[in-house]
PDB file of C-alpha atoms in Angstrom:
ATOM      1  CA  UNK A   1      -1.649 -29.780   5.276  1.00 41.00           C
ATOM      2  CA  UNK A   2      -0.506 -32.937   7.015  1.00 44.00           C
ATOM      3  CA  UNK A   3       2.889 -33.294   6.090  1.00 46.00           C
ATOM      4  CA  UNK A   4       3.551 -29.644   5.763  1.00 49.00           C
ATOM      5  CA  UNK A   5       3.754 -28.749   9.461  1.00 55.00           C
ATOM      6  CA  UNK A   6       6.974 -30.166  10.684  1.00 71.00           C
ATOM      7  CA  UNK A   7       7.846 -31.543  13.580  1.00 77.00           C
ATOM      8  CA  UNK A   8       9.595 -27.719  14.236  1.00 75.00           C
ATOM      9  CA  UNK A   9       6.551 -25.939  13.126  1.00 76.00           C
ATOM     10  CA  UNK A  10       4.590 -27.944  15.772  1.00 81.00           C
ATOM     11  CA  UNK A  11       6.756 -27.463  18.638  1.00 83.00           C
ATOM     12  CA  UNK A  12       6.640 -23.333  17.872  1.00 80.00           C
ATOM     13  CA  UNK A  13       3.240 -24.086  18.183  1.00 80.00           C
ATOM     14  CA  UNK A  14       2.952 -25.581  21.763  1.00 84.00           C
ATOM     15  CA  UNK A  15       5.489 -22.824  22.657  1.00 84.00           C
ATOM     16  CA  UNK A  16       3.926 -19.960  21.263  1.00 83.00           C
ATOM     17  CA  UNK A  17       0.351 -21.487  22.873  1.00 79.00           C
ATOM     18  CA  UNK A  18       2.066 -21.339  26.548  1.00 82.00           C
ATOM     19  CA  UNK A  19       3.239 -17.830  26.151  1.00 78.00           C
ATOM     20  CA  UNK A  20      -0.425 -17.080  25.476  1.00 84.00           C
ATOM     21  CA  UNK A  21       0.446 -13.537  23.061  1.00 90.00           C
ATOM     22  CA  UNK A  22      -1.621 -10.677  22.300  1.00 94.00           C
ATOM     23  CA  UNK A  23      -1.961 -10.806  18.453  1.00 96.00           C
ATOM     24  CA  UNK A  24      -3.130  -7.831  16.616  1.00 96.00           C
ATOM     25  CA  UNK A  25      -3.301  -7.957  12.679  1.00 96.00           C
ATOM     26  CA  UNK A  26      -3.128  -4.345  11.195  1.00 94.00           C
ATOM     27  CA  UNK A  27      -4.504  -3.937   7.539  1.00 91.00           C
ATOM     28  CA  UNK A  28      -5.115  -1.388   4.964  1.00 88.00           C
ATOM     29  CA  UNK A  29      -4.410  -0.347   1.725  1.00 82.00           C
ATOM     30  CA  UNK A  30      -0.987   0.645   0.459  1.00 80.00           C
ATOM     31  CA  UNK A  31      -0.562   4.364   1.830  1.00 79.00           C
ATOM     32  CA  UNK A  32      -2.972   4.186   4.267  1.00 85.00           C
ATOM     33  CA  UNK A  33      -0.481   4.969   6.845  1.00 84.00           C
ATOM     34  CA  UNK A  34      -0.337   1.480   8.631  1.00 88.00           C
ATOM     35  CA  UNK A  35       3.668   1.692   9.056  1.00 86.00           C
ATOM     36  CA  UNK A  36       3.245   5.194  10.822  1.00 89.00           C
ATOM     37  CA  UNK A  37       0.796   4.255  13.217  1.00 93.00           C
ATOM     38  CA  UNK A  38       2.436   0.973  14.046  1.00 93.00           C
ATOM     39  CA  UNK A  39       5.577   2.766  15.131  1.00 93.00           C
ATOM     40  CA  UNK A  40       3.292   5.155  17.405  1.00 94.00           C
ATOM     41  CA  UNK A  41       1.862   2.040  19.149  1.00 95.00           C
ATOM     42  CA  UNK A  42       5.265   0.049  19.459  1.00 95.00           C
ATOM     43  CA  UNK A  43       6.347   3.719  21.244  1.00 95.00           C
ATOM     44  CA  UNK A  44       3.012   3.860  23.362  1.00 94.00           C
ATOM     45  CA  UNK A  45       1.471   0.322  24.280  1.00 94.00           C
ATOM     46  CA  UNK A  46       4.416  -1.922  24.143  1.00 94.00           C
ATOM     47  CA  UNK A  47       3.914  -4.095  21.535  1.00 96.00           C
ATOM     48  CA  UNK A  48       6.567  -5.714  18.735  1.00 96.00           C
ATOM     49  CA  UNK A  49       5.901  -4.800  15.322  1.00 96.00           C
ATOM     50  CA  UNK A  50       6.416  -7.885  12.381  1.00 96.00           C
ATOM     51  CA  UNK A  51       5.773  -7.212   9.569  1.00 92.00           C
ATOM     52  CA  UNK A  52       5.333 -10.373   7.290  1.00 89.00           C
ATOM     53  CA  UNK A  53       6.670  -8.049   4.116  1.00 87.00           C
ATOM     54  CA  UNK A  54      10.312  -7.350   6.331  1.00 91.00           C
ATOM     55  CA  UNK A  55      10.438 -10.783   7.314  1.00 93.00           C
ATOM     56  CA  UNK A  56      10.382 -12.519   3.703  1.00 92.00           C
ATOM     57  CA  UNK A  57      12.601  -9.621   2.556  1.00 92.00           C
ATOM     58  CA  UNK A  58      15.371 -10.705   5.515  1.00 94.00           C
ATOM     59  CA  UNK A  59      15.248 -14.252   4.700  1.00 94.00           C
ATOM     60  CA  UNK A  60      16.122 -13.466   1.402  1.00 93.00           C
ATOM     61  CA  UNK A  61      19.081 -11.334   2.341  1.00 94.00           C
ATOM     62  CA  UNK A  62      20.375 -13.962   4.921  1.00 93.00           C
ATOM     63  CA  UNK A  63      20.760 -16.296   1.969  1.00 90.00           C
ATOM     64  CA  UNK A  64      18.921 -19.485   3.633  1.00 90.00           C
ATOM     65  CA  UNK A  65      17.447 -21.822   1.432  1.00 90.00           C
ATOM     66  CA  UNK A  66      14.421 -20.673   2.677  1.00 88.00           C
ATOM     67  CA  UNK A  67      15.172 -17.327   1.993  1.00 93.00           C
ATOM     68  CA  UNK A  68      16.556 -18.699  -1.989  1.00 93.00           C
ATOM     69  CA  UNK A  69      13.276 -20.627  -2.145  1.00 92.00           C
ATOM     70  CA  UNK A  70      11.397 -17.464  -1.016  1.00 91.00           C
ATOM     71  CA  UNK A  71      13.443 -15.320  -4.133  1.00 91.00           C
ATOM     72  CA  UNK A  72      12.387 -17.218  -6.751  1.00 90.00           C
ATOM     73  CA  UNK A  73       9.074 -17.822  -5.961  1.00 87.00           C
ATOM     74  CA  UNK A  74       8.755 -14.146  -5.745  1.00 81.00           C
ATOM     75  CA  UNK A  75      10.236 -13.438  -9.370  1.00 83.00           C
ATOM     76  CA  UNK A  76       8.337 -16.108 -10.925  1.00 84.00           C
ATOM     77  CA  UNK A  77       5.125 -13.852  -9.348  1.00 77.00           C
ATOM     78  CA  UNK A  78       4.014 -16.941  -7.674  1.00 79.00           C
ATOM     79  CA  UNK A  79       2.496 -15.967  -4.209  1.00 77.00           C
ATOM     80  CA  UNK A  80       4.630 -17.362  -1.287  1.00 84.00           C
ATOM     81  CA  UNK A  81       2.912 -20.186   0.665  1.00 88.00           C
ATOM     82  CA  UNK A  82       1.313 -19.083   3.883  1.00 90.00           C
ATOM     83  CA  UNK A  83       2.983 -21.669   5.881  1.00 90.00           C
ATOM     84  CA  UNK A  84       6.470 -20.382   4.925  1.00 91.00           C
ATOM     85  CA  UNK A  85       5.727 -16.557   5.949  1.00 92.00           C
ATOM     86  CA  UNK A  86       3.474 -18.252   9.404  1.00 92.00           C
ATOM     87  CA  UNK A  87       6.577 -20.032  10.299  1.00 91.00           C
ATOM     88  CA  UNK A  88       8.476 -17.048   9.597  1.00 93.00           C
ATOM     89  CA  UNK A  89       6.378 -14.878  11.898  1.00 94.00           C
ATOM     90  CA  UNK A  90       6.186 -17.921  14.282  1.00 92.00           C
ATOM     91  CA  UNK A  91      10.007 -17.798  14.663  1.00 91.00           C
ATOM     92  CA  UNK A  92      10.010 -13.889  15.088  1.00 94.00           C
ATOM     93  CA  UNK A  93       7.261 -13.929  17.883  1.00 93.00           C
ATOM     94  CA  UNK A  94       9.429 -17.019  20.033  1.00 91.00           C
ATOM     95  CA  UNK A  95      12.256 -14.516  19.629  1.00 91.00           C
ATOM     96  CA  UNK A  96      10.995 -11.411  20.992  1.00 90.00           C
ATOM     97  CA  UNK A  97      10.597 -12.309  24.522  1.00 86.00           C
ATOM     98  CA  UNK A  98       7.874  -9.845  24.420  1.00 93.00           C
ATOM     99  CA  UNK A  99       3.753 -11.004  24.176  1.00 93.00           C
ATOM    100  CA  UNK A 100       1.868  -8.410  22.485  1.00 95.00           C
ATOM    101  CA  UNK A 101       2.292  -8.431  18.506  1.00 96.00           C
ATOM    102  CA  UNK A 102       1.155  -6.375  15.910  1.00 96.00           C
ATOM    103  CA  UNK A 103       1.108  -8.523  12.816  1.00 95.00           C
ATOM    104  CA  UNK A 104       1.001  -6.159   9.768  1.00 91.00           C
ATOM    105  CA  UNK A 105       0.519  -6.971   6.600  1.00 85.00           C
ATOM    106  CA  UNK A 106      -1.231 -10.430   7.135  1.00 90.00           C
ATOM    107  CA  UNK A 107      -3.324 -11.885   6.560  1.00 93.00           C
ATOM    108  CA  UNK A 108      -3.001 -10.383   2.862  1.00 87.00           C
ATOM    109  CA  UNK A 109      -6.282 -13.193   2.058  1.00 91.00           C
ATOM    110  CA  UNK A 110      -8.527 -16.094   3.653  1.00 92.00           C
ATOM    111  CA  UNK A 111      -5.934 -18.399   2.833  1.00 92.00           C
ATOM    112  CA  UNK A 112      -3.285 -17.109   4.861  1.00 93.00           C
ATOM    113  CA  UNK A 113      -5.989 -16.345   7.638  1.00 94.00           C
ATOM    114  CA  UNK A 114      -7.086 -19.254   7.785  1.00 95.00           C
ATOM    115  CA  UNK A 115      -3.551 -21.155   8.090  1.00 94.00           C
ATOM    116  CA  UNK A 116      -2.537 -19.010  10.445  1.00 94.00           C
ATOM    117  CA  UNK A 117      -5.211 -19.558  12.917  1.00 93.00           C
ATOM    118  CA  UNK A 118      -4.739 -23.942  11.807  1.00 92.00           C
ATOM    119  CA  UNK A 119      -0.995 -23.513  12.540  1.00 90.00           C
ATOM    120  CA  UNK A 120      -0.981 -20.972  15.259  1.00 90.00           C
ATOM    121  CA  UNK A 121      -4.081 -22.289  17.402  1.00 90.00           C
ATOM    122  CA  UNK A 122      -4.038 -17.892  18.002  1.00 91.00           C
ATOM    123  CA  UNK A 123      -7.090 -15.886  17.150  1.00 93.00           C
ATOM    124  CA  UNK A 124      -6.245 -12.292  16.677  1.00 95.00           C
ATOM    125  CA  UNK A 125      -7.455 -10.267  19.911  1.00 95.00           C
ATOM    126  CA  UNK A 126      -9.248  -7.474  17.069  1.00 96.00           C
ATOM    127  CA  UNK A 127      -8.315  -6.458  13.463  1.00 95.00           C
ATOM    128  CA  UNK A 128      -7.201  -2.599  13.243  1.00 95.00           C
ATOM    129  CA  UNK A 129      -8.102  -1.680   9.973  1.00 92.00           C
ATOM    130  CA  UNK A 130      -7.197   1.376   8.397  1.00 91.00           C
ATOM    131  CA  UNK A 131      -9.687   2.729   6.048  1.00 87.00           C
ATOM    132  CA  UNK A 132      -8.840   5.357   3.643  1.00 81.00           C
ATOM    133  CA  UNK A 133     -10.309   5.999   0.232  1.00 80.00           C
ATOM    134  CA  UNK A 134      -8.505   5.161  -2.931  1.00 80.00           C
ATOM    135  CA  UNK A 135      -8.139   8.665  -4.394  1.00 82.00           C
ATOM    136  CA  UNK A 136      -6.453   9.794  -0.990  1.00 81.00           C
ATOM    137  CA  UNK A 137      -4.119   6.572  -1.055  1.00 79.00           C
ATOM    138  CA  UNK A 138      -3.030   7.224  -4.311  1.00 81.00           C
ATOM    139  CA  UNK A 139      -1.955  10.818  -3.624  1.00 82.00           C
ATOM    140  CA  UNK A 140      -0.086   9.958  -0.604  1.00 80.00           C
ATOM    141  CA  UNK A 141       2.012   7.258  -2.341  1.00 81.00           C
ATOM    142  CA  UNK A 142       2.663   9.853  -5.461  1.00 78.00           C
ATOM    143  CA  UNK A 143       3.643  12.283  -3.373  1.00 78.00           C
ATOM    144  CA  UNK A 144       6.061  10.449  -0.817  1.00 69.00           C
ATOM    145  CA  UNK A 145       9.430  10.756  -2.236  1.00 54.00           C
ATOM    146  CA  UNK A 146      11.508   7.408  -1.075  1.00 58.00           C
ATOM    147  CA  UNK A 147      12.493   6.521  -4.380  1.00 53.00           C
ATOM    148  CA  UNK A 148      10.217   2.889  -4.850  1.00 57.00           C
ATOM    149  CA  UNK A 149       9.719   2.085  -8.156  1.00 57.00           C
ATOM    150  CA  UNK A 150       6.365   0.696  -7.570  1.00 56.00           C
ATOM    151  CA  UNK A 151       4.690   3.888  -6.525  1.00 56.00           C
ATOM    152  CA  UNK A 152       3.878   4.846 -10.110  1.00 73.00           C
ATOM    153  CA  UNK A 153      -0.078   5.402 -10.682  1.00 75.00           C
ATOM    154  CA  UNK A 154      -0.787   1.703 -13.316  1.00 74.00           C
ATOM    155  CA  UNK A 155       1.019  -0.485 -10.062  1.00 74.00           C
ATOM    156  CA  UNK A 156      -0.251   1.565  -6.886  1.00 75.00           C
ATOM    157  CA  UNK A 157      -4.032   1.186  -8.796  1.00 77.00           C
ATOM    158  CA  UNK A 158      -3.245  -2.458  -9.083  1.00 79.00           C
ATOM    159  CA  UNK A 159      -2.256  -2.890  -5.833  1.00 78.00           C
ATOM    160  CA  UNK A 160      -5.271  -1.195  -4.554  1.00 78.00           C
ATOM    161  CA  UNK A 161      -7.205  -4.432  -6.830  1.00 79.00           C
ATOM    162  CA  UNK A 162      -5.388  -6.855  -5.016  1.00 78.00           C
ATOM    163  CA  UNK A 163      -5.947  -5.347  -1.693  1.00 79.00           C
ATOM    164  CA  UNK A 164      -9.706  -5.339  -2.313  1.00 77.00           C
ATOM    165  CA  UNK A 165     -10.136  -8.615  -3.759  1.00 80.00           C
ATOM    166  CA  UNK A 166      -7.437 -10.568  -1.251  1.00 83.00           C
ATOM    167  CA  UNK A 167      -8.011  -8.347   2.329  1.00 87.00           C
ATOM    168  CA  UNK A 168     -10.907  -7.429   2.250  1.00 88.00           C
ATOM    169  CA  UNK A 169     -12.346 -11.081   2.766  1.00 90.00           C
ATOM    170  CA  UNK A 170     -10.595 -11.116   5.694  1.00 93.00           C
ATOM    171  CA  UNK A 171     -11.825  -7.833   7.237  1.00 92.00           C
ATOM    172  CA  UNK A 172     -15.257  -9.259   6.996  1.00 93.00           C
ATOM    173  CA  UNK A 173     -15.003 -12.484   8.429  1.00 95.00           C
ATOM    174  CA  UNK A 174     -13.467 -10.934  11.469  1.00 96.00           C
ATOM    175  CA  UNK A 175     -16.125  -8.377  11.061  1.00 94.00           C
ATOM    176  CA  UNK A 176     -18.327 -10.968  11.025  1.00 96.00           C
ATOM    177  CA  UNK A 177     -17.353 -11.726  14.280  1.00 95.00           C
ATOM    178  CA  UNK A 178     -17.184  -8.927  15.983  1.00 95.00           C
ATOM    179  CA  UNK A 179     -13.172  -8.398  15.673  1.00 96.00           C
ATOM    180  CA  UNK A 180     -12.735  -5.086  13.349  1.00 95.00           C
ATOM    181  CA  UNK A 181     -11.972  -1.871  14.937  1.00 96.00           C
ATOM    182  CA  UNK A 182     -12.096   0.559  11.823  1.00 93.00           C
ATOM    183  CA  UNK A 183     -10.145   3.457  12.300  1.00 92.00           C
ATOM    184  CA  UNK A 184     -10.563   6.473   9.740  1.00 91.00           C
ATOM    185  CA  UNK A 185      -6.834   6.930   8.056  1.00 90.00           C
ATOM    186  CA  UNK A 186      -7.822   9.546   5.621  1.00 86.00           C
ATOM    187  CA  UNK A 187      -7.467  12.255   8.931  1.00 90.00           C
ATOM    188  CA  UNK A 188      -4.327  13.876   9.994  1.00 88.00           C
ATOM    189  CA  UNK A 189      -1.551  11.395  11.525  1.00 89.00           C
ATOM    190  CA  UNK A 190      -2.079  12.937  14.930  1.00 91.00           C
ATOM    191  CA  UNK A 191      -5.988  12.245  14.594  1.00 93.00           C
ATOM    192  CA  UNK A 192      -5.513   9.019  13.376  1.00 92.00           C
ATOM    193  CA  UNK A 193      -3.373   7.901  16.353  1.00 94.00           C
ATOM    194  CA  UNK A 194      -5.917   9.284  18.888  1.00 94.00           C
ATOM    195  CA  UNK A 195      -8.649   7.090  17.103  1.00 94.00           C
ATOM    196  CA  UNK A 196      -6.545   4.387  17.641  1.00 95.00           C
ATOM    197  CA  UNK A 197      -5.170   5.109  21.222  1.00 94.00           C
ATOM    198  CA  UNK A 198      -8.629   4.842  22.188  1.00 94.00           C
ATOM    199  CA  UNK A 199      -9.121   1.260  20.809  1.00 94.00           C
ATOM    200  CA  UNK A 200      -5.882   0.448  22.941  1.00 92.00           C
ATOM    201  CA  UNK A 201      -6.892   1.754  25.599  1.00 90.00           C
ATOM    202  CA  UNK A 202      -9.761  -0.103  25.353  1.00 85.00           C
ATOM    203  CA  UNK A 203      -8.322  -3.264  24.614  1.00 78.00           C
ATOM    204  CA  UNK A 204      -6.249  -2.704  28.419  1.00 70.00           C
ATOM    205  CA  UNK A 205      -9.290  -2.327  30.333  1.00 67.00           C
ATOM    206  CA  UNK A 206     -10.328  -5.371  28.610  1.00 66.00           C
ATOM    207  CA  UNK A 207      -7.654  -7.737  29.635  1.00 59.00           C
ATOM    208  CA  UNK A 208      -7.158  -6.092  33.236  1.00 58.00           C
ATOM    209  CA  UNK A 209     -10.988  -7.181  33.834  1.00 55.00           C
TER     210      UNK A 209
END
């Protein structure tokens, strides 16, 4: 990685490191309600939502060359380099002003984990991972009228294969460690956002001892 982290990318580094931020990565299938529940916690506990998805998807629109570089790559079907969606979220975290972060989205595999933390020098306080089986997932995406072409039943099942074989890597190694709070998505939203106000809450207690 050497000559990939830039003499930029480095000094993010040694600011983000002195601001010392909360980081919270968020995963789950598609449909299992991650967005939702990261709005409720933004509203309740304070935190800055980034989601690596939005941030490509504004690069693109601002016309950078990043953002060019990031279009094509994405057509082609390659998968963007996790340096160029770390820096991304690097950038976004500096601008906030704020020191609690829920990263969603990302890692999406071990490759992007483990960049992030070589980049970064951050650990993720815990992983909130939303689980949710397959059959439920699909019928919330059929049913949820907003008009994406990719919620038809041959991509959302595909999407569930990449999710297993890229994420769920990642969930175990932090499991592994002791960092996975699993929260059960398949309940109503209100349930689900008790389940994970308790984890929070937790979390406080935590960092005030």
């Amino acid at each position: 990685m050497g000559s990939a982290v830039d003499a930029a990318t480095m000094e993010a580094t040694q600011r983000l490191i002195k601001k010392k931020p909360t980081v919270v990565f968020v995963l789950g299938g598609p449909g299992s309600g991650k967005g939702t529940q990261c709005a409720n916690i933004v509203k309740h506990f304070g935190f800055t939502h980034l989601s690596a998805g939005d941030l490509l998807r504004a690069e693109i629109k601002s016309g950078s060359e990043n953002g060019t570089m990031i279009e094509n790559m994405i057509k082609e079907g390659k998968i963007v380099p996790s340096e160029v969606t770390i820096k991304l979220l690097q950038n976004a975290m500096l601008e906030s002003g704020n020191d609690k972060f829920l990263i969603d989205g990302f890692p999406r595999n071990e490759e992007n984990r483990a960049a992030f933390e070589a980049v970064t020098k951050i650990e993720p306080a815990f992983v909130l991972f939303f689980e949710c089986s397959e059959e439920e997932m699909e019928r919330r995406l059929l049913s949820r009228n907003q008009g994406r072409e990719d919620d038809n039943i041959e991509t959302i099942r595909k999407r569930f294969k990449v999710f297993v074989e890229s994420s769920m890597p990642v969930v175990e190694y932090y499991e592994s460690k002791g960092k996975v709070r699993k929260i059960d998505a398949a309940k109503p939203i209100e349930e689900v956002f008790e389940a994970v106000k308790t984890v929070f809450t937790a979390q406080d207690d935590k960092v005030a001892a």
